[in-house]
mmCIF file of C-alpha atoms in Angstrom:
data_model
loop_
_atom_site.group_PDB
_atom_site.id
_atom_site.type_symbol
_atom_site.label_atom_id
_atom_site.label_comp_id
_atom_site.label_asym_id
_atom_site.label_seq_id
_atom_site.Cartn_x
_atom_site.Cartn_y
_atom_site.Cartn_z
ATOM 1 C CA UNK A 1 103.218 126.869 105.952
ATOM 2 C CA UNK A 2 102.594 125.626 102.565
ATOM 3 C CA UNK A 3 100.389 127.036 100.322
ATOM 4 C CA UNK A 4 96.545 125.285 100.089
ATOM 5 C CA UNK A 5 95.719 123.830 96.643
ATOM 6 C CA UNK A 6 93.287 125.215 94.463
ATOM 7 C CA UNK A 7 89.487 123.319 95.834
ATOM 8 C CA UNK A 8 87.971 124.681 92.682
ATOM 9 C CA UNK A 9 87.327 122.256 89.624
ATOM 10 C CA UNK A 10 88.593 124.201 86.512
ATOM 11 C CA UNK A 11 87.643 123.014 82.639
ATOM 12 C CA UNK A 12 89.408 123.033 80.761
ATOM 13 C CA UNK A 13 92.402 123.111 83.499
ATOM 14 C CA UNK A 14 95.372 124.201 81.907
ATOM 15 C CA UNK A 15 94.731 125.937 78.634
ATOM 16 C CA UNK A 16 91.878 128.526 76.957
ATOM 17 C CA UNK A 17 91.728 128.088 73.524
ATOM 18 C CA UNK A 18 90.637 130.890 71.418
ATOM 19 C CA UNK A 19 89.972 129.837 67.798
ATOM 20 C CA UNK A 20 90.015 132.536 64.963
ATOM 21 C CA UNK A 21 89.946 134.031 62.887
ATOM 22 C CA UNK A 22 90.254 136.988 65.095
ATOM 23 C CA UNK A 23 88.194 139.788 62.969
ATOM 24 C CA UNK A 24 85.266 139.507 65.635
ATOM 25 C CA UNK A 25 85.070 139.081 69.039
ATOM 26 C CA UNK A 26 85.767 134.849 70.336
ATOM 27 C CA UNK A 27 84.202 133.591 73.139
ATOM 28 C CA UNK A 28 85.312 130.472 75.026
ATOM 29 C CA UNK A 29 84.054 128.900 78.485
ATOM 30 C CA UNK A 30 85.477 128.376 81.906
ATOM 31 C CA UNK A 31 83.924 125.807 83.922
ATOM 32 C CA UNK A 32 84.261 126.395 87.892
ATOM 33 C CA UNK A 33 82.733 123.654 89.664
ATOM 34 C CA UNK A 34 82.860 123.290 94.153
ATOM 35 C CA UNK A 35 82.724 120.198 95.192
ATOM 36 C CA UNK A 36 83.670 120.895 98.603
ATOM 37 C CA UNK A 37 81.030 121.399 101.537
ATOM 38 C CA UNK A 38 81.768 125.073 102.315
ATOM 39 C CA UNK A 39 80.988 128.089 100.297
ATOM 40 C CA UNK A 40 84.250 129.855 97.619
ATOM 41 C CA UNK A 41 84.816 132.967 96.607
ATOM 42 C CA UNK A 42 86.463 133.231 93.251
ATOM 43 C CA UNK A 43 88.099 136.148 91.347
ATOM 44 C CA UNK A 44 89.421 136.033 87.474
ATOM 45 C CA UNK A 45 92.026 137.865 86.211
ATOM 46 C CA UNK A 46 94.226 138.481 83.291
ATOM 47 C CA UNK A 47 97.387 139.762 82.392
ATOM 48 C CA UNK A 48 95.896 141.377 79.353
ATOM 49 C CA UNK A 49 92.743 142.994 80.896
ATOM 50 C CA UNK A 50 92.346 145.790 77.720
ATOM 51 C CA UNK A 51 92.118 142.199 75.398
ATOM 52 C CA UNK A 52 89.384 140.862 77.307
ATOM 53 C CA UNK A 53 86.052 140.736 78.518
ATOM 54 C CA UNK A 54 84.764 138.346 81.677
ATOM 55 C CA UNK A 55 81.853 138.179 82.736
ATOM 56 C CA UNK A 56 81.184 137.117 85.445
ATOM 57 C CA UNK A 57 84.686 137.973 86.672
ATOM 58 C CA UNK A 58 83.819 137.180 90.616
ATOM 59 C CA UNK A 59 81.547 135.873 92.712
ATOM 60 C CA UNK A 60 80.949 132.969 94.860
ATOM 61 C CA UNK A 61 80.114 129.381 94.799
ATOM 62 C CA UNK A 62 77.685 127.541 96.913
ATOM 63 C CA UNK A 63 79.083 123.674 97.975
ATOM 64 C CA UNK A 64 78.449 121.199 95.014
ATOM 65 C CA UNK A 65 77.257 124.032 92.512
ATOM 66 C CA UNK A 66 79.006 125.051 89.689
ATOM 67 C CA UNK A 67 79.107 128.339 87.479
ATOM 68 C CA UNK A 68 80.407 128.981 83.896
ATOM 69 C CA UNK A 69 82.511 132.070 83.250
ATOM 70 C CA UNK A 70 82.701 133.338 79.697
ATOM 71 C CA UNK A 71 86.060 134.598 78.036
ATOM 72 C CA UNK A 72 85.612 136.784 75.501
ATOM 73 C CA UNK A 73 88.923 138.052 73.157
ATOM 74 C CA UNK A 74 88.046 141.031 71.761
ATOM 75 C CA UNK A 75 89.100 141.477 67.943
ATOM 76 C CA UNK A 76 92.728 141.974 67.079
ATOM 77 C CA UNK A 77 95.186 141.698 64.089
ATOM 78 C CA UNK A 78 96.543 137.864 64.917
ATOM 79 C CA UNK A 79 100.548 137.618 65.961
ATOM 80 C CA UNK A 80 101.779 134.334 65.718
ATOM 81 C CA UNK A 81 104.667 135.701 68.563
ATOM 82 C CA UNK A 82 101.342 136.327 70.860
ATOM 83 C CA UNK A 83 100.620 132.429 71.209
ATOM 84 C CA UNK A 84 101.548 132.157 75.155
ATOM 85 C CA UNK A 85 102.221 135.730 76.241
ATOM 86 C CA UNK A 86 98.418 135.998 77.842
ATOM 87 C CA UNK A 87 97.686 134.183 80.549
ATOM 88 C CA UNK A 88 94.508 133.998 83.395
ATOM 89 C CA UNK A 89 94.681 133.384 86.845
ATOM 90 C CA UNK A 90 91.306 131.677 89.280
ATOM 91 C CA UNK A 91 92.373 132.907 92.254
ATOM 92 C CA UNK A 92 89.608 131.571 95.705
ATOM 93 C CA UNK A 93 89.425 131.452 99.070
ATOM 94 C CA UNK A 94 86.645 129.656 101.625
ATOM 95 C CA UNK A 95 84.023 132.210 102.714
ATOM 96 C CA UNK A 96 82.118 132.046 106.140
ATOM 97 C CA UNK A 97 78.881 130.674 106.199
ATOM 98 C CA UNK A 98 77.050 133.759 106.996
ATOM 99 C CA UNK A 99 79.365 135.866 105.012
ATOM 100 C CA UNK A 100 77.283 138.559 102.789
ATOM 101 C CA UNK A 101 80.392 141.079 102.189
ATOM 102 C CA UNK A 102 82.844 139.682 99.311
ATOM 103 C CA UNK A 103 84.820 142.592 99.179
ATOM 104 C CA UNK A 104 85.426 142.369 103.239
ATOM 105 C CA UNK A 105 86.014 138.627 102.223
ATOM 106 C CA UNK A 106 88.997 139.377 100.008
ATOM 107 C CA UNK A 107 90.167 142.497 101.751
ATOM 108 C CA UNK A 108 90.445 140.368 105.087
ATOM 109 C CA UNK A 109 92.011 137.715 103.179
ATOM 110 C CA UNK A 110 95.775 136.415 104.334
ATOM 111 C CA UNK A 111 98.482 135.247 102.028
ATOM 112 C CA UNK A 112 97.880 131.884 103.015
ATOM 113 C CA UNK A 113 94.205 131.530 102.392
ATOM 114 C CA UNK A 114 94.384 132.342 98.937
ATOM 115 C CA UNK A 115 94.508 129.560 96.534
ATOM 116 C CA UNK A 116 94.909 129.986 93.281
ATOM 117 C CA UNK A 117 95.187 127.946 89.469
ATOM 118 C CA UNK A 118 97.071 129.395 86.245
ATOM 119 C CA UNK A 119 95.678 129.132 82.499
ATOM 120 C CA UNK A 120 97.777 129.892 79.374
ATOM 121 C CA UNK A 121 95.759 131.192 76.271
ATOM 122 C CA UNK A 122 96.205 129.473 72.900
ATOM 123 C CA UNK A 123 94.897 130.930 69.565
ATOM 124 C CA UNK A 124 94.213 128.761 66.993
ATOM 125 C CA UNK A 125 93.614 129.356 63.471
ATOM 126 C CA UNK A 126 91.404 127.221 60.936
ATOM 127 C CA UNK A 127 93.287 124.242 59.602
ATOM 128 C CA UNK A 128 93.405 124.483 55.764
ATOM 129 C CA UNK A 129 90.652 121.368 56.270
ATOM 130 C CA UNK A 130 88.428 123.524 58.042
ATOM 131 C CA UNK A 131 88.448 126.277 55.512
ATOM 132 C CA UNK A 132 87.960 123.396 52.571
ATOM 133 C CA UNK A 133 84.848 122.450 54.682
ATOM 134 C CA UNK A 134 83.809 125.851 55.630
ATOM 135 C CA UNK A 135 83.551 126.640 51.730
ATOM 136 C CA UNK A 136 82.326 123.889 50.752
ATOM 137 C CA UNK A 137 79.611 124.726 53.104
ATOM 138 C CA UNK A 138 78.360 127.727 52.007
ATOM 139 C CA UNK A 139 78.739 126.367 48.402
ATOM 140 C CA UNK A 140 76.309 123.746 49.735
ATOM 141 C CA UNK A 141 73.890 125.655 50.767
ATOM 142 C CA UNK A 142 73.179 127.884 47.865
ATOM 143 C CA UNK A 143 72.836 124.898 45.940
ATOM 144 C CA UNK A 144 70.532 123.357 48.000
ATOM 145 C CA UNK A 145 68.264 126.331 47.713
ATOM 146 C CA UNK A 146 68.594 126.851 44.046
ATOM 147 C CA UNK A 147 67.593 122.889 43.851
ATOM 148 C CA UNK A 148 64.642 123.178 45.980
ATOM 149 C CA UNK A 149 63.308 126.890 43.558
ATOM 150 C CA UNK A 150 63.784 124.314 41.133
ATOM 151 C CA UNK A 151 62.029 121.930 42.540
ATOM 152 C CA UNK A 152 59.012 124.014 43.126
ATOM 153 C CA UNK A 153 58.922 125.686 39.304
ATOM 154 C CA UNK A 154 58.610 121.706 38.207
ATOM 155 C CA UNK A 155 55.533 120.878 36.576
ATOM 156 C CA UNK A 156 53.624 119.084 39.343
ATOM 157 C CA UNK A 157 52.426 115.265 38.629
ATOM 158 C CA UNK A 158 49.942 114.891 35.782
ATOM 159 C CA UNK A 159 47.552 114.140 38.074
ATOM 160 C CA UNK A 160 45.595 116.405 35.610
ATOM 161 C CA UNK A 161 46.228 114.019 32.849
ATOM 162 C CA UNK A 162 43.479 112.345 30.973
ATOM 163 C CA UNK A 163 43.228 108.585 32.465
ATOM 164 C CA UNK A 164 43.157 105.968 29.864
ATOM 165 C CA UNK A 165 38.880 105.811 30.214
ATOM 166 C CA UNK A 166 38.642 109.687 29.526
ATOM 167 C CA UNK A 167 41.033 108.771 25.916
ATOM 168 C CA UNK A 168 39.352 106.344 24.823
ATOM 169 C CA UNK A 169 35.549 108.060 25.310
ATOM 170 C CA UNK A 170 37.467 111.246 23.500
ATOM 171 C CA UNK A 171 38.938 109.197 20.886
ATOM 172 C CA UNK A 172 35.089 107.955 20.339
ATOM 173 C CA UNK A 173 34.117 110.965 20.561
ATOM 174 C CA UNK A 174 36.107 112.156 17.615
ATOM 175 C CA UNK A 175 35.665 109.176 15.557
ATOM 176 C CA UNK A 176 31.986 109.723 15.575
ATOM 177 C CA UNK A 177 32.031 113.488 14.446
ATOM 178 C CA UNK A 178 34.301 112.188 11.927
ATOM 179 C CA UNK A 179 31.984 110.013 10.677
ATOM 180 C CA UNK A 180 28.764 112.787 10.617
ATOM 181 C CA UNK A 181 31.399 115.308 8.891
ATOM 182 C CA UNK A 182 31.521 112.788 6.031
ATOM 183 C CA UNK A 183 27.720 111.910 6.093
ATOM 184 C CA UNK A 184 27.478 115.290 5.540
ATOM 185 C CA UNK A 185 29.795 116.108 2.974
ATOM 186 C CA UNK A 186 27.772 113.081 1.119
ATOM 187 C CA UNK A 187 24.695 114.460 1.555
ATOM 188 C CA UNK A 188 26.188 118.135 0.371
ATOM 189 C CA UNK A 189 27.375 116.135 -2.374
ATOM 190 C CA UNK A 190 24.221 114.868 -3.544
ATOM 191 C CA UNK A 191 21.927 117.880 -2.877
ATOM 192 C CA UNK A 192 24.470 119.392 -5.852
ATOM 193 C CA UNK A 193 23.952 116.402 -7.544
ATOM 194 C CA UNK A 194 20.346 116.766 -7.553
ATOM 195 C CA UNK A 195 20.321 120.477 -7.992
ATOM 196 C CA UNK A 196 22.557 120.104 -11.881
ATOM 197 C CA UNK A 197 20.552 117.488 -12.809
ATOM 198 C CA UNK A 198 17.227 119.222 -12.012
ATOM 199 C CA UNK A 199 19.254 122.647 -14.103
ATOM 200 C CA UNK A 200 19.376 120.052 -17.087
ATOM 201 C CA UNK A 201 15.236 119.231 -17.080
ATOM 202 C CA UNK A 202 13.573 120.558 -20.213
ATOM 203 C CA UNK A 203 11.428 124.468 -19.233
ATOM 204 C CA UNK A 204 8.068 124.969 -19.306
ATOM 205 C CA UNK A 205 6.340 128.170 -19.143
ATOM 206 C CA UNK A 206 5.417 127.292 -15.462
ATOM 207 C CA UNK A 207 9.206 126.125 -14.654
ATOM 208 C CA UNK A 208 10.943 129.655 -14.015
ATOM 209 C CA UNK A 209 8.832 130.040 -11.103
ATOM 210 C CA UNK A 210 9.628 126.374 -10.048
ATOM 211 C CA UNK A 211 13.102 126.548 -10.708
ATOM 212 C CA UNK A 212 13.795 129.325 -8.874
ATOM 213 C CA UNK A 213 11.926 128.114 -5.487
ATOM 214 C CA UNK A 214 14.030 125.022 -6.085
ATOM 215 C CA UNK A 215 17.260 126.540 -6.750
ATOM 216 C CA UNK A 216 16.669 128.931 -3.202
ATOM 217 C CA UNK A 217 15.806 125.485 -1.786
ATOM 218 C CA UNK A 218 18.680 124.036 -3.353
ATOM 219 C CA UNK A 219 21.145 127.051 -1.991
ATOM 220 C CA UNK A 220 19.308 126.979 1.418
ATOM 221 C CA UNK A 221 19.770 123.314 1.829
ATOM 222 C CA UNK A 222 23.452 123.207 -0.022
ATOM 223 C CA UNK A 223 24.530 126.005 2.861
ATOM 224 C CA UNK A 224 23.047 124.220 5.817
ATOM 225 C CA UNK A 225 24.983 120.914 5.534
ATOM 226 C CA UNK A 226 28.142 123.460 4.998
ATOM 227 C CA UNK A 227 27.544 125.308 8.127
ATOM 228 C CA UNK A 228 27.166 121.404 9.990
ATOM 229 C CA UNK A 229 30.323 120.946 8.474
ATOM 230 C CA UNK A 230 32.137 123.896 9.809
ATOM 231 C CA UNK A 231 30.538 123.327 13.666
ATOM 232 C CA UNK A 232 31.585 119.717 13.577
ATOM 233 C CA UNK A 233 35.138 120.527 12.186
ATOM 234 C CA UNK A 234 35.039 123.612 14.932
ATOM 235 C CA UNK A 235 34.511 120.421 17.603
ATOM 236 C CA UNK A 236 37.008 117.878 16.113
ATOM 237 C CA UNK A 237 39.337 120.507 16.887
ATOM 238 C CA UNK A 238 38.813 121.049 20.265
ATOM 239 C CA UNK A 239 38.480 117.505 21.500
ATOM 240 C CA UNK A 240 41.823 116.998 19.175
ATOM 241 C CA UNK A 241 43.260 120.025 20.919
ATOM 242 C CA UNK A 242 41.997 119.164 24.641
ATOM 243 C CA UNK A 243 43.508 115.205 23.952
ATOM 244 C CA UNK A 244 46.781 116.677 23.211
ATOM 245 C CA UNK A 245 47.324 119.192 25.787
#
């Protein structure tokens, strides 16, 4: 009697690829799929058990369901001469309807009834393209976050900027304190004016008392227009100050 064919659905069907490099542990997927109308038992095994890790390594399959077994290689100094010495093995067999007992299942299990598929295992190391990519990657990345730091210690938009309205009413502004700065220098100018030439007027016996009222007069009303002058510089500067900042 020959033997029965595998009913299972395997992906991939021939060949696990593991794909390094190998310093941590590589996981890769086995698709079993049923698409008959009964219910399979399934086993997984390996002819390099210590290597690997399956999970789930058995179990069963209801009709048209499928389940996804993960391979995982466990870490391991890569041998090129190790390329096709490991190799897996689905091995199944149709379960009862009723059946709750998969280790009666397999125990009970003749020659014949078994059906079984073969896989190879392939390890692959990245192409020098991949590492050129992989690299450039991570070179990527930092620069991406150094440009966006950047990005965010940029001076924002002058939205803060004076508009051209707000220029012109400071530029005003500074023309017309301009203009009282030298109104009052002239009228500093003249109070001295008025003070040598009143110096130059012949005394009388009454004029020492006269003189000197005008002369505080004179000092009180030379130091006022001084002390304008010194505010209204004091504001030129700030409106200069606030136009160019």
């Amino acid at each position: 009697m020959s033997k029965l064919e595998q009913i299972l659905v395997l992906e991939p069907p021939v060949d696990l690829k593991f794909k390094g490099p190998f310093t941590d542990v590589v996981t890769t997927n086995l698709k079993l799929t049923n698409p008959s109308d009964r219910k399979v038992c399934f086993k997984v095994k390996t002819t390099a058990p210590r290597r690997y890790c399956v999970r789930p390594n058995s179990g069963m399959i209801e009709p048209g369901s499928s389940i996804i077994v993960s391979v995982m290689l466990q870490p391991f100094d890569y041998d090129p001469n190790e390329k096709s010495k490991h190799k897996f093995m689905v091995q199944t067999i149709f379960a009862s309807p009723h059946v709750t007992d998969m280790e009666a299942v397999w125990k009970d299990a003749k020659p014949d009834d078994l059906m079984d598929s073969k896989l190879r295992c392939i390890f692959e190391l990245p192409s020098e393209n991949d590492k050129v990519n992989d690299i450039e990657s991570s070179k990527a990345t930092p620069v991406l976050n150094a440009s966006k730091q950047d990005g965010s210690s940029l001076p924002k938009p002058t939205s803060m900027s004076l508009d051209d309205t707000e220029m012109r009413k400071l530029m005003e502004e500074c023309k017309r304190l301009q203009s009282d700065v030298m109104k009052l220098s002239d009228e500093n100018r003249q109070l001295k004016d008025d003070g040598l030439r009143m110096r130059k007027v012949p005394r009388s016996d009454n004029m020492p008392t006269n003189t000197g009222g005008l002369m505080g007069r004179d000092n009180s009303s030379s130091s006022l227009p001084s002390l304008l002058v010194v505010i209204a510089a004091i504001f030129i500067g700030f409106f200069l100050g606030k136009f160019i900042l």
